Amino acid sequence: MDYKVIFSGLVVGALAVTLTALGNPPNMGYCIACFLRDIAGSLGLHRAAAVQYIRPEITGLGIGAFLISLKNREFRARGGANPLMRFVLGFAIMVGALAFLGCPLRLVLRLGGGDINAITGLIGFIAGIWVGIIAIKGGFNPGRAQSQSKGTGYIYPIFLVAIFVALMVRPDFLFFSEAGPGSMTAPILAALAAGLAIGIMAQRSRLCMVGGIRDIILIRDPHLLWGFVAIFAVTLGGNLILGEFNLGFSDQIAHSAHLWNFLGMVVVGFGAILAGGCPLRQLVMAGEGDTDATVTVIGMIVGAAFVHNFGLAGVPGVGLPSAGQIAVVLCLAALAFIGFGHRFGAKSSSALKEVA
Amino acid sequence: MQKLDVCGLSCPMPVIKVKEAIDAGKLPIQVTVDAGAPVDNISRLAENQGFSVTKSPVEPGIWLLEIE
């Protein structure tokens, strides 16, 4: 048994609880979707005043994964396996995540904080993964990435450093929330350090929220699921100790539109399976030089911008606006087309080659 | 020994290809892999089924796995 993934899960959960104690929003110590949305807002790509901040956790995560993959000779620039499709997948994943109000990581943090609304989200997430596996078994394959010049792999880390510098300099053209979740922030260096630690751990352990459930269904391998369980256990324990555990449907940064929590996370699970990993994993792979994953991340950032420009996000304590409901259904249709239409990439074929 | 190239494939394709090869009785097999996650997944799959895996790095980000 390899305990790296359990250790990573414990560290991720502990750091998420710590970041909340240091100022991040409740049950949002570490949320990939929320943080990318905040970054989109800070860059002015959307104007939702409550969610605008350059989250140093995102810079730390990608740079941590980048540095540890360089050190261990795992960094390699590669890409070109259907980047446009990956953009669409990233976009759809963000629409689903912001309907539910959280990525798969925050789903677990919400469960560990006592938010019962997240249970329908979890069921939807598993259902989405299951549908995605049917698509894979039916022959969905995004195609094969090629090696790229090393410098291409540096673009994403450079972007991360640039936005961190922007956070430190705070030029006038950036937006920073004065109220709402975007104004609730851990100290910059603590957030950066936590991000670095999580990036290193997640890169080493291959922690992936969809991978855990996928591997159970597909190859009966529970390995990655232990990371998921460890995050839940430590956030539950941490919230209980800190008195932050709040069991119930209300008083959460969440809503109780259960059908849309369910369908939102179906989109996330289905989309993430087709993209080859959960949002956290996409950020790690982008740091390792996978430029297709970088395109997925860009899709998520642009998706967040559209979600808030068009009012498609779930509203805490209220529900999902009808425009958001339409967006979720359209994303489901898009994913079904990608997963089952076989219009993109090559069909699965045996890659076995005999030696000449 | 048969060869299998899973470079550039997104998860979970690499591990599925190797599982297909194992199920089809194509061992021993030499697998070329270009990312850390599939290296770990493939090794775990093969070892869980009682096969031995020899891992050798070729260049940064490329490994050869010999499964028998």
GROMACS .gro file of C-alpha atoms in nm:
model
  424
    1MET     CA    1   0.000   0.000   0.000
    2ASP     CA    2   0.125   0.342  -0.094
    3TYR     CA    3   0.031   0.589   0.178
    4LYS     CA    4   0.127   0.905  -0.016
    5VAL     CA    5  -0.228   0.968  -0.129
    6ILE     CA    6  -0.370   0.933   0.224
    7PHE     CA    7  -0.101   1.166   0.360
    8SER     CA    8  -0.178   1.415   0.081
    9GLY     CA    9  -0.547   1.400   0.160
   10LEU     CA   10  -0.476   1.467   0.527
   11VAL     CA   11  -0.251   1.764   0.442
   12VAL     CA   12  -0.500   1.909   0.190
   13GLY     CA   13  -0.786   1.878   0.439
   14ALA     CA   14  -0.583   2.024   0.727
   15LEU     CA   15  -0.461   2.317   0.516
   16ALA     CA   16  -0.813   2.386   0.389
   17VAL     CA   17  -0.945   2.406   0.746
   18THR     CA   18  -0.645   2.621   0.846
   19LEU     CA   19  -0.698   2.861   0.555
   20THR     CA   20  -1.061   2.903   0.658
   21ALA     CA   21  -0.948   2.977   1.014
   22LEU     CA   22  -0.703   3.233   0.869
   23GLY     CA   23  -0.975   3.415   0.677
   24ASN     CA   24  -1.093   3.220   0.372
   25PRO     CA   25  -1.474   3.176   0.339
   26PRO     CA   26  -1.649   2.893   0.529
   27ASN     CA   27  -1.599   2.547   0.376
   28MET     CA   28  -1.400   2.726   0.103
   29GLY     CA   29  -1.053   2.694   0.248
   30TYR     CA   30  -0.946   2.554  -0.083
   31CYS     CA   31  -1.179   2.544  -0.384
   32ILE     CA   32  -1.040   2.535  -0.735
   33ALA     CA   33  -1.358   2.652  -0.907
   34CYS     CA   34  -1.420   2.933  -0.658
   35PHE     CA   35  -1.061   3.054  -0.671
   36LEU     CA   36  -1.045   3.055  -1.053
   37ARG     CA   37  -1.375   3.249  -1.050
   38ASP     CA   38  -1.225   3.501  -0.807
   39ILE     CA   39  -0.920   3.539  -1.033
   40ALA     CA   40  -1.144   3.589  -1.339
   41GLY     CA   41  -1.323   3.860  -1.141
   42SER     CA   42  -1.007   4.032  -1.026
   43LEU     CA   43  -0.883   4.045  -1.386
   44GLY     CA   44  -1.211   4.216  -1.478
   45LEU     CA   45  -1.338   3.929  -1.693
   46HIS     CA   46  -1.660   3.946  -1.491
   47ARG     CA   47  -1.792   4.224  -1.267
   48ALA     CA   48  -1.954   4.031  -0.982
   49ALA     CA   49  -1.822   4.258  -0.707
   50ALA     CA   50  -1.842   3.990  -0.435
   51VAL     CA   51  -1.603   3.745  -0.600
   52GLN     CA   52  -1.293   3.932  -0.716
   53TYR     CA   53  -0.952   3.842  -0.575
   54ILE     CA   54  -0.627   3.695  -0.704
   55ARG     CA   55  -0.602   3.379  -0.497
   56PRO     CA   56  -0.235   3.304  -0.417
   57GLU     CA   57  -0.341   2.942  -0.351
   58ILE     CA   58  -0.376   2.894  -0.728
   59THR     CA   59  -0.028   3.033  -0.798
   60GLY     CA   60   0.116   2.817  -0.520
   61LEU     CA   61  -0.054   2.501  -0.644
   62GLY     CA   62   0.071   2.531  -1.001
   63ILE     CA   63   0.422   2.646  -0.903
   64GLY     CA   64   0.451   2.367  -0.645
   65ALA     CA   65   0.356   2.107  -0.905
   66PHE     CA   66   0.589   2.271  -1.160
   67LEU     CA   67   0.895   2.275  -0.930
   68ILE     CA   68   0.852   1.922  -0.793
   69SER     CA   69   0.798   1.781  -1.144
   70LEU     CA   70   1.116   1.959  -1.263
   71LYS     CA   71   1.311   1.825  -0.965
   72ASN     CA   72   1.190   1.468  -1.018
   73ARG     CA   73   1.246   1.481  -1.394
   74GLU     CA   74   0.875   1.445  -1.465
   75PHE     CA   75   0.823   1.787  -1.625
   76ARG     CA   76   0.765   1.759  -1.998
   77ALA     CA   77   0.587   2.002  -2.231
   78ARG     CA   78   0.318   1.814  -2.421
   79GLY     CA   79  -0.019   1.885  -2.577
   80GLY     CA   80  -0.231   1.891  -2.886
   81ALA     CA   81  -0.482   1.619  -2.797
   82ASN     CA   82  -0.795   1.808  -2.893
   83PRO     CA   83  -0.736   2.143  -2.717
   84LEU     CA   84  -1.062   2.302  -2.835
   85MET     CA   85  -1.262   2.015  -2.688
   86ARG     CA   86  -1.071   2.062  -2.361
   87PHE     CA   87  -1.162   2.430  -2.358
   88VAL     CA   88  -1.529   2.333  -2.388
   89LEU     CA   89  -1.489   2.072  -2.113
   90GLY     CA   90  -1.326   2.327  -1.880
   91PHE     CA   91  -1.605   2.575  -1.957
   92ALA     CA   92  -1.877   2.317  -1.886
   93ILE     CA   93  -1.707   2.197  -1.566
   94MET     CA   94  -1.711   2.556  -1.437
   95VAL     CA   95  -2.078   2.609  -1.526
   96GLY     CA   96  -2.166   2.292  -1.332
   97ALA     CA   97  -1.938   2.374  -1.039
   98LEU     CA   98  -2.074   2.727  -0.998
   99ALA     CA   99  -2.433   2.599  -1.020
  100PHE     CA  100  -2.351   2.371  -0.724
  101LEU     CA  101  -2.113   2.629  -0.572
  102GLY     CA  102  -1.793   2.430  -0.556
  103CYS     CA  103  -1.552   2.199  -0.730
  104PRO     CA  104  -1.518   1.833  -0.621
  105LEU     CA  105  -1.266   1.939  -0.356
  106ARG     CA  106  -1.508   2.189  -0.204
  107LEU     CA  107  -1.779   1.924  -0.229
  108VAL     CA  108  -1.579   1.719   0.021
  109LEU     CA  109  -1.500   2.026   0.234
  110ARG     CA  110  -1.872   2.111   0.243
  111LEU     CA  111  -1.958   1.757   0.351
  112GLY     CA  112  -1.689   1.776   0.620
  113GLY     CA  113  -1.836   2.105   0.739
  114GLY     CA  114  -2.184   1.960   0.783
  115ASP     CA  115  -2.346   2.106   0.470
  116ILE     CA  116  -2.611   1.845   0.387
  117ASN     CA  117  -2.691   2.014   0.054
  118ALA     CA  118  -2.366   1.865  -0.071
  119ILE     CA  119  -2.500   1.508  -0.048
  120THR     CA  120  -2.711   1.545  -0.363
  121GLY     CA  121  -2.404   1.704  -0.521
  122LEU     CA  122  -2.198   1.397  -0.430
  123ILE     CA  123  -2.461   1.164  -0.578
  124GLY     CA  124  -2.463   1.375  -0.895
  125PHE     CA  125  -2.084   1.372  -0.909
  126ILE     CA  126  -2.076   0.992  -0.890
  127ALA     CA  127  -2.353   0.969  -1.152
  128GLY     CA  128  -2.158   1.201  -1.385
  129ILE     CA  129  -1.844   0.990  -1.345
  130TRP     CA  130  -2.044   0.676  -1.418
  131VAL     CA  131  -2.185   0.829  -1.739
  132GLY     CA  132  -1.833   0.938  -1.836
  133ILE     CA  133  -1.706   0.583  -1.790
  134ILE     CA  134  -1.983   0.457  -2.019
  135ALA     CA  135  -1.859   0.709  -2.277
  136ILE     CA  136  -1.500   0.585  -2.238
  137LYS     CA  137  -1.606   0.222  -2.264
  138GLY     CA  138  -1.806   0.319  -2.573
  139GLY     CA  139  -1.491   0.441  -2.744
  140PHE     CA  140  -1.450   0.804  -2.640
  141ASN     CA  141  -1.083   0.898  -2.667
  142PRO     CA  142  -0.962   1.259  -2.689
  143GLY     CA  143  -0.657   1.153  -2.890
  144ARG     CA  144  -0.284   1.160  -2.838
  145ALA     CA  145  -0.077   1.455  -2.717
  146GLN     CA  146   0.262   1.527  -2.874
  147SER     CA  147   0.585   1.655  -2.725
  148GLN     CA  148   0.618   2.031  -2.741
  149SER     CA  149   0.910   2.269  -2.699
  150LYS     CA  150   1.007   2.310  -2.334
  151GLY     CA  151   0.923   2.681  -2.331
  152THR     CA  152   0.559   2.606  -2.408
  153GLY     CA  153   0.536   2.427  -2.076
  154TYR     CA  154   0.667   2.737  -1.897
  155ILE     CA  155   0.379   2.958  -2.014
  156TYR     CA  156   0.141   2.847  -1.739
  157PRO     CA  157   0.392   2.887  -1.451
  158ILE     CA  158   0.487   3.231  -1.589
  159PHE     CA  159   0.119   3.331  -1.597
  160LEU     CA  160   0.087   3.219  -1.233
  161VAL     CA  161   0.387   3.425  -1.125
  162ALA     CA  162   0.256   3.725  -1.322
  163ILE     CA  163  -0.082   3.724  -1.147
  164PHE     CA  164   0.091   3.684  -0.810
  165VAL     CA  165   0.307   3.989  -0.886
  166ALA     CA  166  -0.012   4.171  -0.985
  167LEU     CA  167  -0.160   4.081  -0.646
  168MET     CA  168   0.142   4.228  -0.467
  169VAL     CA  169   0.149   4.545  -0.680
  170ARG     CA  170  -0.232   4.590  -0.689
  171PRO     CA  171  -0.252   4.808  -1.001
  172ASP     CA  172  -0.571   5.015  -1.039
  173PHE     CA  173  -0.709   4.810  -1.327
  174LEU     CA  174  -0.753   4.501  -1.108
  175PHE     CA  175  -1.069   4.446  -0.903
  176PHE     CA  176  -1.071   4.341  -0.538
  177SER     CA  177  -1.391   4.259  -0.348
  178GLU     CA  178  -1.473   4.478  -0.050
  179ALA     CA  179  -1.754   4.248   0.068
  180GLY     CA  180  -1.861   3.889   0.009
  181PRO     CA  181  -1.651   3.574  -0.036
  182GLY     CA  182  -1.390   3.756  -0.247
  183SER     CA  183  -1.311   3.983   0.049
  184MET     CA  184  -1.255   3.688   0.282
  185THR     CA  185  -0.891   3.600   0.240
  186ALA     CA  186  -0.613   3.427   0.428
  187PRO     CA  187  -0.283   3.625   0.453
  188ILE     CA  188  -0.107   3.623   0.116
  189LEU     CA  189   0.207   3.437   0.220
  190ALA     CA  190   0.013   3.174   0.418
  191ALA     CA  191  -0.214   3.115   0.118
  192LEU     CA  192   0.085   3.092  -0.116
  193ALA     CA  193   0.267   2.850   0.115
  194ALA     CA  194  -0.043   2.630   0.154
  195GLY     CA  195  -0.083   2.629  -0.223
  196LEU     CA  196   0.281   2.527  -0.272
  197ALA     CA  197   0.245   2.243  -0.021
  198ILE     CA  198  -0.075   2.118  -0.180
  199GLY     CA  199   0.076   2.143  -0.529
  200ILE     CA  200   0.377   1.935  -0.424
  201MET     CA  201   0.168   1.677  -0.239
  202ALA     CA  202  -0.093   1.649  -0.514
  203GLN     CA  203   0.173   1.611  -0.783
  204ARG     CA  204   0.356   1.340  -0.589
  205SER     CA  205   0.046   1.145  -0.487
  206ARG     CA  206  -0.154   1.196  -0.814
  207LEU     CA  207  -0.447   1.298  -0.592
  208CYS     CA  208  -0.759   1.326  -0.808
  209MET     CA  209  -1.116   1.359  -0.691
  210VAL     CA  210  -1.270   1.196  -1.001
  211GLY     CA  211  -0.987   0.944  -1.033
  212GLY     CA  212  -1.078   0.792  -0.697
  213ILE     CA  213  -1.436   0.714  -0.791
  214ARG     CA  214  -1.348   0.634  -1.155
  215ASP     CA  215  -1.086   0.373  -1.065
  216ILE     CA  216  -1.324   0.197  -0.825
  217ILE     CA  217  -1.585   0.158  -1.102
  218LEU     CA  218  -1.345   0.098  -1.390
  219ILE     CA  219  -1.061  -0.115  -1.254
  220ARG     CA  220  -1.176  -0.192  -0.896
  221ASP     CA  221  -0.880   0.003  -0.756
  222PRO     CA  222  -0.966   0.199  -0.436
  223HIS     CA  223  -0.620   0.363  -0.412
  224LEU     CA  224  -0.704   0.723  -0.510
  225LEU     CA  225  -1.034   0.713  -0.324
  226TRP     CA  226  -0.839   0.705   0.002
  227GLY     CA  227  -0.726   1.063  -0.067
  228PHE     CA  228  -1.091   1.166  -0.096
  229VAL     CA  229  -1.176   0.987   0.230
  230ALA     CA  230  -0.875   1.140   0.410
  231ILE     CA  231  -0.979   1.494   0.311
  232PHE     CA  232  -1.330   1.431   0.440
  233ALA     CA  233  -1.209   1.279   0.768
  234VAL     CA  234  -0.965   1.557   0.851
  235THR     CA  235  -1.202   1.842   0.759
  236LEU     CA  236  -1.479   1.682   0.964
  237GLY     CA  237  -1.243   1.643   1.262
  238GLY     CA  238  -1.092   1.990   1.215
  239ASN     CA  239  -1.430   2.160   1.191
  240LEU     CA  240  -1.553   1.978   1.502
  241ILE     CA  241  -1.243   2.079   1.700
  242LEU     CA  242  -1.260   2.442   1.585
  243GLY     CA  243  -1.635   2.459   1.649
  244GLU     CA  244  -1.696   2.533   1.280
  245PHE     CA  245  -1.904   2.221   1.216
  246ASN     CA  246  -2.253   2.336   1.119
  247LEU     CA  247  -2.487   2.050   1.034
  248GLY     CA  248  -2.786   2.151   0.823
  249PHE     CA  249  -2.924   2.280   0.497
  250SER     CA  250  -2.928   2.648   0.584
  251ASP     CA  251  -2.665   2.902   0.691
  252GLN     CA  252  -2.418   2.763   0.439
  253ILE     CA  253  -2.247   2.924   0.139
  254ALA     CA  254  -2.470   2.695  -0.064
  255HIS     CA  255  -2.832   2.655  -0.173
  256SER     CA  256  -3.093   2.383  -0.135
  257ALA     CA  257  -3.207   2.350  -0.499
  258HIS     CA  258  -3.129   1.979  -0.482
  259LEU     CA  259  -3.206   1.895  -0.844
  260TRP     CA  260  -2.958   2.160  -0.958
  261ASN     CA  261  -2.696   2.064  -0.704
  262PHE     CA  262  -2.731   1.713  -0.846
  263LEU     CA  263  -2.725   1.812  -1.215
  264GLY     CA  264  -2.447   2.067  -1.163
  265MET     CA  265  -2.222   1.798  -1.022
  266VAL     CA  266  -2.326   1.552  -1.295
  267VAL     CA  267  -2.177   1.806  -1.537
  268VAL     CA  268  -1.861   1.833  -1.326
  269GLY     CA  269  -1.814   1.456  -1.291
  270PHE     CA  270  -1.892   1.380  -1.655
  271GLY     CA  271  -1.680   1.669  -1.785
  272ALA     CA  272  -1.385   1.589  -1.559
  273ILE     CA  273  -1.381   1.223  -1.666
  274LEU     CA  274  -1.371   1.329  -2.032
  275ALA     CA  275  -1.094   1.581  -1.951
  276GLY     CA  276  -0.886   1.315  -1.773
  277GLY     CA  277  -0.902   1.455  -1.419
  278CYS     CA  278  -1.075   1.678  -1.164
  279PRO     CA  279  -1.014   2.056  -1.157
  280LEU     CA  280  -0.738   2.014  -0.895
  281ARG     CA  281  -0.568   1.755  -1.112
  282GLN     CA  282  -0.598   1.981  -1.421
  283LEU     CA  283  -0.405   2.253  -1.237
  284VAL     CA  284  -0.137   2.004  -1.132
  285MET     CA  285  -0.103   1.863  -1.487
  286ALA     CA  286  -0.080   2.218  -1.625
  287GLY     CA  287   0.213   2.274  -1.387
  288GLU     CA  288   0.377   1.951  -1.511
  289GLY     CA  289   0.385   2.088  -1.866
  290ASP     CA  290   0.056   1.944  -1.999
  291THR     CA  291  -0.066   2.229  -2.217
  292ASP     CA  292  -0.396   2.052  -2.289
  293ALA     CA  293  -0.466   2.074  -1.915
  294THR     CA  294  -0.369   2.443  -1.936
  295VAL     CA  295  -0.634   2.491  -2.204
  296THR     CA  296  -0.886   2.321  -1.973
  297VAL     CA  297  -0.788   2.569  -1.700
  298ILE     CA  298  -0.835   2.860  -1.943
  299GLY     CA  299  -1.176   2.712  -2.031
  300MET     CA  300  -1.262   2.712  -1.660
  301ILE     CA  301  -1.155   3.077  -1.618
  302VAL     CA  302  -1.352   3.190  -1.924
  303GLY     CA  303  -1.645   2.974  -1.810
  304ALA     CA  304  -1.643   3.151  -1.473
  305ALA     CA  305  -1.647   3.487  -1.649
  306PHE     CA  306  -1.950   3.387  -1.859
  307VAL     CA  307  -2.127   3.242  -1.555
  308HIS     CA  308  -2.107   3.571  -1.367
  309ASN     CA  309  -2.160   3.798  -1.666
  310PHE     CA  310  -2.483   3.614  -1.752
  311GLY     CA  311  -2.601   3.546  -1.397
  312LEU     CA  312  -2.574   3.168  -1.422
  313ALA     CA  313  -2.426   3.094  -1.078
  314GLY     CA  314  -2.605   2.939  -0.784
  315VAL     CA  315  -2.708   3.198  -0.525
  316PRO     CA  316  -2.637   3.099  -0.162
  317GLY     CA  317  -2.959   3.054   0.033
  318VAL     CA  318  -3.173   3.105  -0.278
  319GLY     CA  319  -3.108   2.854  -0.557
  320LEU     CA  320  -3.008   2.847  -0.920
  321PRO     CA  321  -3.150   3.120  -1.148
  322SER     CA  322  -3.343   2.993  -1.451
  323ALA     CA  323  -3.064   3.111  -1.682
  324GLY     CA  324  -2.824   2.895  -1.483
  325GLN     CA  325  -3.061   2.600  -1.512
  326ILE     CA  326  -3.066   2.640  -1.889
  327ALA     CA  327  -2.686   2.663  -1.893
  328VAL     CA  328  -2.650   2.340  -1.695
  329VAL     CA  329  -2.884   2.156  -1.935
  330LEU     CA  330  -2.694   2.293  -2.236
  331CYS     CA  331  -2.364   2.181  -2.082
  332LEU     CA  332  -2.507   1.832  -2.027
  333ALA     CA  333  -2.607   1.825  -2.394
  334ALA     CA  334  -2.259   1.941  -2.498
  335LEU     CA  335  -2.092   1.673  -2.285
  336ALA     CA  336  -2.323   1.405  -2.423
  337PHE     CA  337  -2.229   1.516  -2.774
  338ILE     CA  338  -1.857   1.509  -2.693
  339GLY     CA  339  -1.869   1.184  -2.501
  340PHE     CA  340  -2.101   0.989  -2.724
  341GLY     CA  341  -2.090   1.171  -3.060
  342HIS     CA  342  -1.740   1.053  -3.155
  343ARG     CA  343  -1.705   1.368  -3.359
  344PHE     CA  344  -1.380   1.461  -3.191
  345GLY     CA  345  -1.054   1.269  -3.192
  346ALA     CA  346  -1.003   0.913  -3.299
  347LYS     CA  347  -1.208   0.618  -3.192
  348SER     CA  348  -1.047   0.381  -2.950
  349SER     CA  349  -0.828   0.126  -3.117
  350SER     CA  350  -0.582  -0.118  -2.975
  351ALA     CA  351  -0.246   0.052  -2.939
  352LEU     CA  352  -0.068  -0.282  -2.926
  353LYS     CA  353   0.215  -0.305  -3.172
  354GLU     CA  354   0.414  -0.615  -3.247
  355VAL     CA  355   0.790  -0.577  -3.254
  356ALA     CA  356   0.922  -0.608  -3.608
  357MET     CA  357   0.849  -0.882  -2.610
  358GLN     CA  358   0.550  -0.686  -2.735
  359LYS     CA  359   0.550  -0.308  -2.715
  360LEU     CA  360   0.273  -0.071  -2.618
  361ASP     CA  361   0.299   0.306  -2.649
  362VAL     CA  362   0.058   0.497  -2.427
  363CYS     CA  363   0.239   0.832  -2.454
  364GLY     CA  364   0.014   1.135  -2.487
  365LEU     CA  365  -0.305   0.955  -2.386
  366SER     CA  366  -0.527   1.113  -2.120
  367CYS     CA  367  -0.619   0.924  -1.805
  368PRO     CA  368  -0.760   0.662  -1.784
  369MET     CA  369  -0.666   0.547  -2.139
  370PRO     CA  370  -0.310   0.431  -2.052
  371VAL     CA  371  -0.423   0.200  -1.775
  372ILE     CA  372  -0.714   0.070  -1.988
  373LYS     CA  373  -0.477  -0.015  -2.275
  374VAL     CA  374  -0.247  -0.204  -2.039
  375LYS     CA  375  -0.541  -0.384  -1.879
  376GLU     CA  376  -0.661  -0.489  -2.226
  377ALA     CA  377  -0.314  -0.622  -2.304
  378ILE     CA  378  -0.293  -0.814  -1.976
  379ASP     CA  379  -0.645  -0.956  -2.022
  380ALA     CA  380  -0.551  -1.064  -2.375
  381GLY     CA  381  -0.252  -1.255  -2.239
  382LYS     CA  382   0.005  -1.034  -2.414
  383LEU     CA  383   0.264  -1.046  -2.135
  384PRO     CA  384   0.555  -0.989  -2.112
  385ILE     CA  385   0.509  -0.640  -2.248
  386GLN     CA  386   0.713  -0.321  -2.266
  387VAL     CA  387   0.508  -0.004  -2.214
  388THR     CA  388   0.628   0.349  -2.297
  389VAL     CA  389   0.464   0.608  -2.069
  390ASP     CA  390   0.503   0.987  -2.067
  391ALA     CA  391   0.348   1.103  -1.741
  392GLY     CA  392   0.390   1.017  -1.376
  393ALA     CA  393   0.027   0.942  -1.296
  394PRO     CA  394  -0.014   0.662  -1.555
  395VAL     CA  395   0.324   0.517  -1.451
  396ASP     CA  396   0.188   0.477  -1.098
  397ASN     CA  397  -0.157   0.359  -1.210
  398ILE     CA  398  -0.018   0.098  -1.450
  399SER     CA  399   0.237  -0.028  -1.197
  400ARG     CA  400  -0.032  -0.060  -0.930
  401LEU     CA  401  -0.266  -0.244  -1.169
  402ALA     CA  402   0.000  -0.494  -1.275
  403GLU     CA  403   0.136  -0.550  -0.925
  404ASN     CA  404  -0.214  -0.597  -0.782
  405GLN     CA  405  -0.260  -0.877  -1.034
  406GLY     CA  406   0.064  -1.041  -0.926
  407PHE     CA  407   0.291  -0.934  -1.211
  408SER     CA  408   0.635  -0.777  -1.170
  409VAL     CA  409   0.703  -0.428  -1.303
  410THR     CA  410   1.048  -0.291  -1.387
  411LYS     CA  411   1.049   0.087  -1.429
  412SER     CA  412   1.333   0.265  -1.609
  413PRO     CA  413   1.344   0.637  -1.689
  414VAL     CA  414   1.439   0.713  -2.051
  415GLU     CA  415   1.448   1.093  -2.045
  416PRO     CA  416   1.266   1.359  -1.839
  417GLY     CA  417   0.898   1.266  -1.850
  418ILE     CA  418   0.940   0.933  -2.036
  419TRP     CA  419   0.955   0.588  -1.875
  420LEU     CA  420   0.974   0.230  -1.994
  421LEU     CA  421   0.775  -0.021  -1.791
  422GLU     CA  422   0.844  -0.390  -1.836
  423ILE     CA  423   0.557  -0.601  -1.709
  424GLU     CA  424   0.593  -0.977  -1.682
   0.00000   0.00000   0.00000
